Amino acid sequence: DPTGGFVNYISQSAATSKGLAKVVNGQVWLGADSTNKVSTSSQGRDSVRLESVDSFTYGLLIADMAHMPGNACGIWPAYWTYNFDEDPYGEIDIVEGVMNQPNNIVSLHSCGACSFNFNNQPGTDPRSNCNLGGESNGCPETDNTNYDGCGNTGPSGSYGDKFNAAGGGIYATEVTASSLKIWYFPRASIPADITAGKPDPTKWPAPFLDAEQSNGGCNVGKFYKKQSIIINITFCGASIDQDTWDSASTCKSKASSCKAFVANNPSAFSEAYWLFNYIQLYQK
């Protein structure tokens, strides 16, 4: 796991045989093991990580999720895109959260100067600087490395248990040469044009993330091209270090460390699965 997680990503054949990757009534189910205890000295809990064979540069990516991994101590799921092909890299974290986080955190990462003005947008807690290198023009791993990136926090119900309780919903991501936008639609508020298979973003409400090149100066077309789609569920790792674990009193009371909890509490991850109705890419 490139994020240092306590996870054992298994092969397609192993995931299929163990029931961690399957099709159920036309829906794609992708999850982590919630049955077996594992040793803290092992690679970690069995899980899945999918990467698309093809990449896309511009287009409208729509994911209809009936369920995403629920809130749990130690969990770190993500649905995201990444440029594996070249520098400067660009990463779009469409759905990401850790442990009992209430709302989705959307982030953009770049290797080089890139910032946006996200003020006056529907999301909360906007972050403007996308450059992994912080204030530098590159992205060296230093004490000033900006792992948070830029982005915004989604509305209530956009992540975890609350998302699932509402029947899931849709995340739509539009990438053009000059802008990057992300919408979240709860199940009860999905636009009719999406349901009809003819999505028209010009008719939708304002996105909760609207990254415009004209509003900050970041070269969207340079950084956010050749994006591969990634779906994964990891545990612990870089986003849940010991300090993070110690500060989460509910989780800390259950185990001394993230790794110890994840290893010994498989039933805590009964909701650790994605259930996709579809992922579709529209391009002109």
mmCIF file of C-alpha atoms in Angstrom:
data_model
loop_
_atom_site.group_PDB
_atom_site.id
_atom_site.type_symbol
_atom_site.label_atom_id
_atom_site.label_comp_id
_atom_site.label_asym_id
_atom_site.label_seq_id
_atom_site.Cartn_x
_atom_site.Cartn_y
_atom_site.Cartn_z
ATOM 1 C CA ASP A 1 0.000 0.000 0.000
ATOM 2 C CA PRO A 2 1.623 3.303 -1.082
ATOM 3 C CA THR A 3 0.034 5.066 1.907
ATOM 4 C CA GLY A 4 1.611 2.692 4.426
ATOM 5 C CA GLY A 5 -1.666 1.129 5.466
ATOM 6 C CA PHE A 6 -2.180 -1.993 7.559
ATOM 7 C CA VAL A 7 -3.766 -3.755 4.609
ATOM 8 C CA ASN A 8 -3.238 -6.784 2.407
ATOM 9 C CA TYR A 9 -4.489 -5.980 -1.088
ATOM 10 C CA ILE A 10 -5.352 -9.321 -2.652
ATOM 11 C CA SER A 11 -5.540 -10.378 -6.301
ATOM 12 C CA GLN A 12 -8.699 -10.370 -8.386
ATOM 13 C CA SER A 13 -8.994 -14.150 -8.205
ATOM 14 C CA ALA A 14 -8.465 -14.180 -4.439
ATOM 15 C CA ALA A 15 -10.946 -11.346 -3.921
ATOM 16 C CA THR A 16 -13.542 -13.189 -5.985
ATOM 17 C CA SER A 17 -13.050 -16.479 -4.170
ATOM 18 C CA LYS A 18 -13.194 -14.787 -0.752
ATOM 19 C CA GLY A 19 -16.291 -12.788 -1.662
ATOM 20 C CA LEU A 20 -14.561 -9.415 -1.446
ATOM 21 C CA ALA A 21 -15.291 -8.582 -5.095
ATOM 22 C CA LYS A 22 -18.589 -9.674 -6.605
ATOM 23 C CA VAL A 23 -21.653 -8.646 -8.570
ATOM 24 C CA VAL A 24 -24.903 -8.693 -6.582
ATOM 25 C CA ASN A 25 -28.155 -8.057 -8.469
ATOM 26 C CA GLY A 26 -26.288 -6.038 -11.078
ATOM 27 C CA GLN A 27 -24.412 -3.960 -8.494
ATOM 28 C CA VAL A 28 -20.638 -4.133 -7.979
ATOM 29 C CA TRP A 29 -19.672 -5.004 -4.385
ATOM 30 C CA LEU A 30 -16.078 -4.317 -3.281
ATOM 31 C CA GLY A 31 -15.083 -4.770 0.321
ATOM 32 C CA ALA A 32 -12.653 -5.692 3.063
ATOM 33 C CA ASP A 33 -12.560 -8.840 5.166
ATOM 34 C CA SER A 34 -14.832 -8.616 8.220
ATOM 35 C CA THR A 35 -14.521 -12.220 9.420
ATOM 36 C CA ASN A 36 -10.937 -13.015 10.368
ATOM 37 C CA LYS A 37 -8.529 -11.730 12.967
ATOM 38 C CA VAL A 38 -5.008 -11.095 11.670
ATOM 39 C CA SER A 39 -1.615 -10.783 13.292
ATOM 40 C CA THR A 40 -0.333 -7.281 14.004
ATOM 41 C CA SER A 41 2.953 -8.433 12.451
ATOM 42 C CA SER A 42 1.223 -9.326 9.162
ATOM 43 C CA GLN A 43 0.734 -7.169 6.084
ATOM 44 C CA GLY A 44 -2.733 -6.337 7.375
ATOM 45 C CA ARG A 45 -6.424 -6.978 6.804
ATOM 46 C CA ASP A 46 -7.459 -8.374 3.408
ATOM 47 C CA SER A 47 -8.998 -5.736 1.168
ATOM 48 C CA VAL A 48 -9.255 -4.593 -2.435
ATOM 49 C CA ARG A 49 -7.749 -1.840 -4.556
ATOM 50 C CA LEU A 50 -8.952 -1.390 -8.142
ATOM 51 C CA GLU A 51 -7.270 0.771 -10.773
ATOM 52 C CA SER A 52 -8.818 1.417 -14.174
ATOM 53 C CA VAL A 53 -7.001 0.065 -17.220
ATOM 54 C CA ASP A 54 -7.700 3.242 -19.183
ATOM 55 C CA SER A 55 -7.296 6.865 -18.152
ATOM 56 C CA PHE A 56 -9.168 9.998 -19.177
ATOM 57 C CA THR A 57 -8.118 13.610 -19.622
ATOM 58 C CA TYR A 58 -11.378 15.529 -19.931
ATOM 59 C CA GLY A 59 -14.928 14.444 -19.326
ATOM 60 C CA LEU A 60 -17.782 14.012 -16.867
ATOM 61 C CA LEU A 61 -17.297 11.089 -14.480
ATOM 62 C CA ILE A 62 -20.456 9.969 -12.663
ATOM 63 C CA ALA A 63 -20.471 7.369 -9.884
ATOM 64 C CA ASP A 64 -23.765 6.103 -8.480
ATOM 65 C CA MET A 65 -23.087 4.538 -5.089
ATOM 66 C CA ALA A 66 -25.702 2.600 -3.169
ATOM 67 C CA HIS A 67 -23.254 2.233 -0.276
ATOM 68 C CA MET A 68 -19.774 3.390 0.692
ATOM 69 C CA PRO A 69 -17.635 2.076 3.566
ATOM 70 C CA GLY A 70 -19.279 3.034 6.837
ATOM 71 C CA ASN A 71 -17.647 4.852 9.719
ATOM 72 C CA ALA A 72 -15.321 2.672 11.806
ATOM 73 C CA CYS A 73 -12.180 3.052 13.866
ATOM 74 C CA GLY A 74 -9.094 2.609 11.693
ATOM 75 C CA ILE A 75 -10.761 2.667 8.274
ATOM 76 C CA TRP A 76 -9.582 4.847 5.353
ATOM 77 C CA PRO A 77 -11.567 4.368 2.122
ATOM 78 C CA ALA A 78 -11.250 6.413 -1.049
ATOM 79 C CA TYR A 79 -12.677 6.797 -4.543
ATOM 80 C CA TRP A 80 -10.203 8.915 -6.486
ATOM 81 C CA THR A 81 -8.278 9.530 -9.700
ATOM 82 C CA TYR A 82 -4.548 9.879 -10.329
ATOM 83 C CA ASN A 83 -2.083 10.541 -13.144
ATOM 84 C CA PHE A 84 0.349 7.610 -13.121
ATOM 85 C CA ASP A 85 1.896 8.446 -16.476
ATOM 86 C CA GLU A 86 3.988 11.547 -15.998
ATOM 87 C CA ASP A 87 5.104 14.511 -13.960
ATOM 88 C CA PRO A 88 3.750 16.856 -12.881
ATOM 89 C CA TYR A 89 1.253 14.487 -11.346
ATOM 90 C CA GLY A 90 -2.304 15.397 -10.434
ATOM 91 C CA GLU A 91 -4.642 13.672 -7.990
ATOM 92 C CA ILE A 92 -8.378 14.153 -7.428
ATOM 93 C CA ASP A 93 -9.765 12.694 -4.191
ATOM 94 C CA ILE A 94 -13.499 12.566 -4.916
ATOM 95 C CA VAL A 95 -14.557 10.594 -1.842
ATOM 96 C CA GLU A 96 -12.197 10.184 1.099
ATOM 97 C CA GLY A 97 -12.510 9.873 4.840
ATOM 98 C CA VAL A 98 -10.952 8.334 7.917
ATOM 99 C CA MET A 99 -12.490 6.663 10.943
ATOM 100 C CA ASN A 100 -15.625 8.437 12.216
ATOM 101 C CA GLN A 101 -15.330 11.509 10.018
ATOM 102 C CA PRO A 102 -18.873 12.897 9.465
ATOM 103 C CA ASN A 103 -18.569 14.509 6.020
ATOM 104 C CA ASN A 104 -16.666 13.800 2.804
ATOM 105 C CA ILE A 105 -13.371 15.602 2.263
ATOM 106 C CA VAL A 106 -12.575 16.376 -1.384
ATOM 107 C CA SER A 107 -8.954 17.203 -2.172
ATOM 108 C CA LEU A 108 -6.827 18.107 -5.187
ATOM 109 C CA HIS A 109 -3.075 17.539 -5.234
ATOM 110 C CA SER A 110 -0.473 18.830 -7.683
ATOM 111 C CA CYS A 111 3.290 18.701 -8.094
ATOM 112 C CA GLY A 112 3.946 22.390 -8.659
ATOM 113 C CA ALA A 113 2.345 25.748 -7.961
ATOM 114 C CA CYS A 114 -1.440 25.429 -8.063
ATOM 115 C CA SER A 115 -4.073 27.211 -5.993
ATOM 116 C CA PHE A 116 -7.739 28.163 -6.185
ATOM 117 C CA ASN A 117 -10.078 30.527 -4.394
ATOM 118 C CA PHE A 118 -12.832 28.360 -2.908
ATOM 119 C CA ASN A 119 -14.515 31.077 -0.867
ATOM 120 C CA ASN A 120 -18.286 31.518 -1.164
ATOM 121 C CA GLN A 121 -18.836 27.906 -2.252
ATOM 122 C CA PRO A 122 -21.403 25.505 -0.758
ATOM 123 C CA GLY A 123 -18.775 23.330 0.924
ATOM 124 C CA THR A 124 -17.146 24.059 4.258
ATOM 125 C CA ASP A 125 -13.521 24.378 5.372
ATOM 126 C CA PRO A 126 -12.009 25.386 1.993
ATOM 127 C CA ARG A 127 -8.264 24.873 1.416
ATOM 128 C CA SER A 128 -6.614 26.836 -1.394
ATOM 129 C CA ASN A 129 -3.079 25.445 -1.930
ATOM 130 C CA CYS A 130 -2.926 22.208 -3.969
ATOM 131 C CA ASN A 131 0.872 21.981 -4.295
ATOM 132 C CA LEU A 132 2.352 18.982 -2.489
ATOM 133 C CA GLY A 133 5.542 21.014 -2.168
ATOM 134 C CA GLY A 134 3.809 23.692 -0.148
ATOM 135 C CA GLU A 135 5.291 27.043 -1.082
ATOM 136 C CA SER A 136 7.916 25.606 -3.456
ATOM 137 C CA ASN A 137 7.437 25.083 -7.188
ATOM 138 C CA GLY A 138 7.965 21.343 -6.965
ATOM 139 C CA CYS A 139 6.924 18.597 -4.609
ATOM 140 C CA PRO A 140 9.888 17.436 -2.529
ATOM 141 C CA GLU A 141 9.192 15.435 0.618
ATOM 142 C CA THR A 142 10.169 17.972 3.286
ATOM 143 C CA ASP A 143 8.930 19.128 6.666
ATOM 144 C CA ASN A 144 6.752 21.595 4.765
ATOM 145 C CA THR A 145 5.110 18.978 2.552
ATOM 146 C CA ASN A 146 1.447 19.881 2.040
ATOM 147 C CA TYR A 147 -0.273 16.507 2.310
ATOM 148 C CA ASP A 148 -3.735 18.066 2.746
ATOM 149 C CA GLY A 149 -3.781 19.656 -0.700
ATOM 150 C CA CYS A 150 -6.558 22.042 -1.661
ATOM 151 C CA GLY A 151 -10.253 21.328 -1.670
ATOM 152 C CA ASN A 152 -13.441 21.501 0.327
ATOM 153 C CA THR A 153 -15.525 19.531 2.798
ATOM 154 C CA GLY A 154 -18.873 18.235 1.616
ATOM 155 C CA PRO A 155 -22.279 18.791 3.196
ATOM 156 C CA SER A 156 -23.882 16.699 5.917
ATOM 157 C CA GLY A 157 -24.755 13.223 4.688
ATOM 158 C CA SER A 158 -22.020 13.147 2.057
ATOM 159 C CA TYR A 159 -19.951 10.407 3.691
ATOM 160 C CA GLY A 160 -20.081 7.182 5.659
ATOM 161 C CA ASP A 161 -23.035 6.041 7.740
ATOM 162 C CA LYS A 162 -25.218 9.061 6.972
ATOM 163 C CA PHE A 163 -24.654 8.638 3.232
ATOM 164 C CA ASN A 164 -25.662 4.990 3.481
ATOM 165 C CA ALA A 165 -28.713 5.683 5.660
ATOM 166 C CA ALA A 166 -30.078 7.964 2.931
ATOM 167 C CA GLY A 167 -29.758 5.253 0.277
ATOM 168 C CA GLY A 168 -26.479 6.506 -1.117
ATOM 169 C CA GLY A 169 -26.232 8.980 -3.955
ATOM 170 C CA ILE A 170 -24.169 10.282 -6.838
ATOM 171 C CA TYR A 171 -20.785 11.961 -7.112
ATOM 172 C CA ALA A 172 -20.211 13.736 -10.422
ATOM 173 C CA THR A 173 -16.772 15.056 -11.406
ATOM 174 C CA GLU A 174 -16.282 17.286 -14.440
ATOM 175 C CA VAL A 175 -12.750 17.960 -15.697
ATOM 176 C CA THR A 176 -12.113 20.418 -18.534
ATOM 177 C CA ALA A 177 -9.021 22.267 -19.746
ATOM 178 C CA SER A 178 -9.806 25.165 -17.417
ATOM 179 C CA SER A 179 -11.952 23.885 -14.548
ATOM 180 C CA LEU A 180 -12.610 20.978 -12.214
ATOM 181 C CA LYS A 181 -16.002 20.632 -10.515
ATOM 182 C CA ILE A 182 -17.492 18.084 -8.129
ATOM 183 C CA TRP A 183 -21.160 17.646 -7.218
ATOM 184 C CA TYR A 184 -22.812 15.464 -4.599
ATOM 185 C CA PHE A 185 -26.454 14.466 -5.049
ATOM 186 C CA PRO A 186 -28.279 12.514 -2.314
ATOM 187 C CA ARG A 187 -30.482 9.707 -3.626
ATOM 188 C CA ALA A 188 -33.628 11.823 -3.298
ATOM 189 C CA SER A 189 -32.120 14.764 -5.221
ATOM 190 C CA ILE A 190 -30.513 13.186 -8.290
ATOM 191 C CA PRO A 191 -31.205 15.325 -11.395
ATOM 192 C CA ALA A 192 -33.576 13.745 -13.900
ATOM 193 C CA ASP A 193 -31.084 14.225 -16.748
ATOM 194 C CA ILE A 194 -28.592 11.951 -14.963
ATOM 195 C CA THR A 195 -31.254 9.294 -14.449
ATOM 196 C CA ALA A 196 -32.144 9.573 -18.140
ATOM 197 C CA GLY A 197 -28.517 9.036 -19.157
ATOM 198 C CA LYS A 198 -28.206 12.556 -20.588
ATOM 199 C CA PRO A 199 -26.419 14.549 -17.879
ATOM 200 C CA ASP A 200 -26.289 18.324 -18.339
ATOM 201 C CA PRO A 201 -24.196 20.041 -15.643
ATOM 202 C CA THR A 202 -25.346 23.481 -16.832
ATOM 203 C CA LYS A 203 -28.763 22.682 -15.348
ATOM 204 C CA TRP A 204 -27.500 21.442 -11.976
ATOM 205 C CA PRO A 205 -27.136 23.374 -8.715
ATOM 206 C CA ALA A 206 -23.721 24.839 -7.955
ATOM 207 C CA PRO A 207 -21.030 22.215 -7.243
ATOM 208 C CA PHE A 208 -19.629 22.107 -3.728
ATOM 209 C CA LEU A 209 -16.145 22.165 -5.280
ATOM 210 C CA ASP A 210 -15.587 24.561 -8.191
ATOM 211 C CA ALA A 211 -11.914 24.846 -9.147
ATOM 212 C CA GLU A 212 -11.687 27.431 -11.919
ATOM 213 C CA GLN A 213 -8.376 28.331 -13.535
ATOM 214 C CA SER A 214 -9.654 31.896 -13.806
ATOM 215 C CA ASN A 215 -10.184 31.962 -10.026
ATOM 216 C CA GLY A 216 -6.711 31.279 -8.655
ATOM 217 C CA GLY A 217 -4.513 30.744 -11.684
ATOM 218 C CA CYS A 218 -3.900 26.993 -11.500
ATOM 219 C CA ASN A 219 -3.352 25.325 -14.868
ATOM 220 C CA VAL A 220 -6.053 22.631 -14.621
ATOM 221 C CA GLY A 221 -5.276 21.140 -18.020
ATOM 222 C CA LYS A 222 -1.614 20.713 -17.065
ATOM 223 C CA PHE A 223 -2.063 19.012 -13.705
ATOM 224 C CA TYR A 224 -5.324 17.075 -13.984
ATOM 225 C CA LYS A 225 -4.970 15.021 -17.152
ATOM 226 C CA LYS A 226 -4.573 11.288 -17.864
ATOM 227 C CA GLN A 227 -6.548 10.373 -14.763
ATOM 228 C CA SER A 228 -6.903 6.705 -13.796
ATOM 229 C CA ILE A 229 -9.831 5.760 -11.548
ATOM 230 C CA ILE A 230 -8.969 4.105 -8.222
ATOM 231 C CA ILE A 231 -11.241 2.505 -5.613
ATOM 232 C CA ASN A 232 -9.736 1.176 -2.394
ATOM 233 C CA ILE A 233 -10.221 0.489 1.302
ATOM 234 C CA THR A 234 -7.156 0.680 3.521
ATOM 235 C CA PHE A 235 -6.605 0.860 7.271
ATOM 236 C CA CYS A 236 -4.395 2.962 9.534
ATOM 237 C CA GLY A 237 -1.458 4.261 7.455
ATOM 238 C CA ALA A 238 -0.336 7.824 6.852
ATOM 239 C CA SER A 239 -3.695 9.441 7.651
ATOM 240 C CA ILE A 240 -4.159 7.594 10.972
ATOM 241 C CA ASP A 241 -0.841 7.831 12.805
ATOM 242 C CA GLN A 242 -0.508 7.227 16.547
ATOM 243 C CA ASP A 243 -1.253 10.858 17.414
ATOM 244 C CA THR A 244 -4.458 10.728 15.370
ATOM 245 C CA TRP A 245 -5.459 7.487 17.060
ATOM 246 C CA ASP A 246 -4.684 8.830 20.539
ATOM 247 C CA SER A 247 -6.804 11.926 19.891
ATOM 248 C CA ALA A 248 -9.838 9.828 18.923
ATOM 249 C CA SER A 249 -11.068 8.959 22.414
ATOM 250 C CA THR A 250 -13.781 6.525 21.304
ATOM 251 C CA CYS A 251 -11.297 4.487 19.278
ATOM 252 C CA LYS A 252 -8.438 4.853 21.751
ATOM 253 C CA SER A 253 -10.631 3.316 24.463
ATOM 254 C CA LYS A 254 -10.958 0.137 22.373
ATOM 255 C CA ALA A 255 -7.289 -0.535 21.563
ATOM 256 C CA SER A 256 -3.854 0.949 22.171
ATOM 257 C CA SER A 257 -3.180 1.473 18.473
ATOM 258 C CA CYS A 258 -4.916 1.534 15.122
ATOM 259 C CA LYS A 259 -3.134 -1.622 14.021
ATOM 260 C CA ALA A 260 -4.155 -3.509 17.175
ATOM 261 C CA PHE A 261 -7.805 -2.586 16.697
ATOM 262 C CA VAL A 262 -7.950 -3.440 13.003
ATOM 263 C CA ALA A 263 -6.168 -6.754 13.548
ATOM 264 C CA ASN A 264 -8.425 -7.994 16.336
ATOM 265 C CA ASN A 265 -11.883 -6.617 15.552
ATOM 266 C CA PRO A 266 -13.049 -7.961 12.180
ATOM 267 C CA SER A 267 -16.743 -7.467 12.961
ATOM 268 C CA ALA A 268 -16.125 -3.710 13.213
ATOM 269 C CA PHE A 269 -15.768 -3.748 9.426
ATOM 270 C CA SER A 270 -19.065 -5.360 8.445
ATOM 271 C CA GLU A 271 -19.940 -2.086 6.684
ATOM 272 C CA ALA A 272 -16.525 -1.745 5.020
ATOM 273 C CA TYR A 273 -17.657 -2.118 1.433
ATOM 274 C CA TRP A 274 -18.510 -0.142 -1.683
ATOM 275 C CA LEU A 275 -21.661 -0.941 -3.646
ATOM 276 C CA PHE A 276 -21.747 0.749 -7.045
ATOM 277 C CA ASN A 277 -24.779 0.919 -9.286
ATOM 278 C CA TYR A 278 -22.486 2.252 -12.006
ATOM 279 C CA ILE A 279 -19.512 4.426 -12.892
ATOM 280 C CA GLN A 280 -19.912 6.194 -16.230
ATOM 281 C CA LEU A 281 -17.649 8.558 -18.159
ATOM 282 C CA TYR A 282 -19.175 11.028 -20.617
ATOM 283 C CA GLN A 283 -16.906 12.728 -23.143
ATOM 284 C CA LYS A 284 -17.617 15.072 -26.029
#
